[in-house]
């Protein structure tokens, strides 16, 4: 079995997404006094970090065999 490597584009987008997520989480702690904005910023940061990790991490191959 051959392993597919992630393209440079996916790695760059993943790192960029994680960086934006971290910035959003930092902003979450600095603007929590604004009621809705800080709350949404925290969720936005977590979602961006998860998206970046999904872009960078390799896919897990399933062990399903085709039935003929």
PDB file of C-alpha atoms in Angstrom:
ATOM      1  CA  UNK A   1       0.000   0.000   0.000  1.00  0.00           C
ATOM      2  CA  UNK A   2       1.225   3.408  -0.838  1.00  0.00           C
ATOM      3  CA  UNK A   3       0.781   6.346   1.469  1.00  0.00           C
ATOM      4  CA  UNK A   4      -0.535   9.556   0.021  1.00  0.00           C
ATOM      5  CA  UNK A   5       1.309  12.593   1.258  1.00  0.00           C
ATOM      6  CA  UNK A   6      -0.586  15.770   1.977  1.00  0.00           C
ATOM      7  CA  UNK A   7      -0.118  18.489  -0.575  1.00  0.00           C
ATOM      8  CA  UNK A   8       1.730  21.661   0.325  1.00  0.00           C
ATOM      9  CA  UNK A   9      -1.484  23.603  -0.191  1.00  0.00           C
ATOM     10  CA  UNK A  10      -3.364  21.545   2.436  1.00  0.00           C
ATOM     11  CA  UNK A  11      -0.499  21.939   4.908  1.00  0.00           C
ATOM     12  CA  UNK A  12      -0.370  25.705   4.412  1.00  0.00           C
ATOM     13  CA  UNK A  13      -4.140  26.044   4.755  1.00  0.00           C
ATOM     14  CA  UNK A  14      -4.095  23.839   7.855  1.00  0.00           C
ATOM     15  CA  UNK A  15      -1.371  25.876   9.533  1.00  0.00           C
ATOM     16  CA  UNK A  16      -3.146  29.105   8.582  1.00  0.00           C
ATOM     17  CA  UNK A  17      -6.423  27.811  10.009  1.00  0.00           C
ATOM     18  CA  UNK A  18      -4.772  26.771  13.279  1.00  0.00           C
ATOM     19  CA  UNK A  19      -3.077  30.171  13.541  1.00  0.00           C
ATOM     20  CA  UNK A  20      -6.403  31.975  13.041  1.00  0.00           C
ATOM     21  CA  UNK A  21      -8.014  29.719  15.631  1.00  0.00           C
ATOM     22  CA  UNK A  22      -5.323  30.535  18.178  1.00  0.00           C
ATOM     23  CA  UNK A  23      -5.688  34.259  17.498  1.00  0.00           C
ATOM     24  CA  UNK A  24      -9.443  33.927  17.908  1.00  0.00           C
ATOM     25  CA  UNK A  25      -9.041  32.137  21.241  1.00  0.00           C
ATOM     26  CA  UNK A  26      -6.638  34.831  22.460  1.00  0.00           C
ATOM     27  CA  UNK A  27      -9.167  37.457  21.421  1.00  0.00           C
ATOM     28  CA  UNK A  28     -11.830  35.468  23.291  1.00  0.00           C
ATOM     29  CA  UNK A  29     -10.038  36.126  26.572  1.00  0.00           C
ATOM     30  CA  UNK A  30      -9.440  39.785  25.800  1.00  0.00           C
ATOM     31  CA  UNK A  31     -13.020  40.698  24.807  1.00  0.00           C
ATOM     32  CA  UNK A  32     -15.130  38.506  27.066  1.00  0.00           C
ATOM     33  CA  UNK A  33     -16.711  41.614  28.550  1.00  0.00           C
ATOM     34  CA  UNK A  34     -18.666  42.068  25.302  1.00  0.00           C
ATOM     35  CA  UNK A  35     -21.509  39.592  25.779  1.00  0.00           C
ATOM     36  CA  UNK A  36     -22.004  37.751  22.482  1.00  0.00           C
ATOM     37  CA  UNK A  37     -18.805  38.500  20.632  1.00  0.00           C
ATOM     38  CA  UNK A  38     -16.466  36.718  23.041  1.00  0.00           C
ATOM     39  CA  UNK A  39     -18.731  33.682  23.256  1.00  0.00           C
ATOM     40  CA  UNK A  40     -18.880  33.289  19.467  1.00  0.00           C
ATOM     41  CA  UNK A  41     -15.161  33.957  19.140  1.00  0.00           C
ATOM     42  CA  UNK A  42     -14.369  31.033  21.415  1.00  0.00           C
ATOM     43  CA  UNK A  43     -16.424  28.596  19.347  1.00  0.00           C
ATOM     44  CA  UNK A  44     -15.001  30.031  16.136  1.00  0.00           C
ATOM     45  CA  UNK A  45     -11.465  29.487  17.399  1.00  0.00           C
ATOM     46  CA  UNK A  46     -12.117  25.875  18.374  1.00  0.00           C
ATOM     47  CA  UNK A  47     -13.726  25.143  15.010  1.00  0.00           C
ATOM     48  CA  UNK A  48     -10.799  26.673  13.111  1.00  0.00           C
ATOM     49  CA  UNK A  49      -8.272  24.648  15.096  1.00  0.00           C
ATOM     50  CA  UNK A  50     -10.240  21.447  14.421  1.00  0.00           C
ATOM     51  CA  UNK A  51     -10.434  22.296  10.718  1.00  0.00           C
ATOM     52  CA  UNK A  52      -6.683  22.915  10.552  1.00  0.00           C
ATOM     53  CA  UNK A  53      -5.946  19.640  12.318  1.00  0.00           C
ATOM     54  CA  UNK A  54      -8.251  17.839   9.895  1.00  0.00           C
ATOM     55  CA  UNK A  55      -6.395  19.303   6.956  1.00  0.00           C
ATOM     56  CA  UNK A  56      -2.963  18.365   8.283  1.00  0.00           C
ATOM     57  CA  UNK A  57      -3.493  14.932   9.849  1.00  0.00           C
ATOM     58  CA  UNK A  58      -3.508  11.905   7.507  1.00  0.00           C
ATOM     59  CA  UNK A  59      -6.680   9.976   6.830  1.00  0.00           C
ATOM     60  CA  UNK A  60      -7.163   6.665   8.604  1.00  0.00           C
ATOM     61  CA  UNK A  61      -7.630   3.857   6.145  1.00  0.00           C
ATOM     62  CA  UNK A  62     -10.555   1.557   6.724  1.00  0.00           C
ATOM     63  CA  UNK A  63      -9.964  -2.185   6.814  1.00  0.00           C
ATOM     64  CA  UNK A  64     -13.104  -3.012   4.820  1.00  0.00           C
ATOM     65  CA  UNK A  65     -12.653  -5.576   2.083  1.00  0.00           C
ATOM     66  CA  UNK A  66     -14.744  -5.559  -1.037  1.00  0.00           C
ATOM     67  CA  UNK A  67     -17.179  -8.436  -1.306  1.00  0.00           C
ATOM     68  CA  UNK A  68     -17.595  -9.892  -4.771  1.00  0.00           C
TER      69      UNK A  68
END
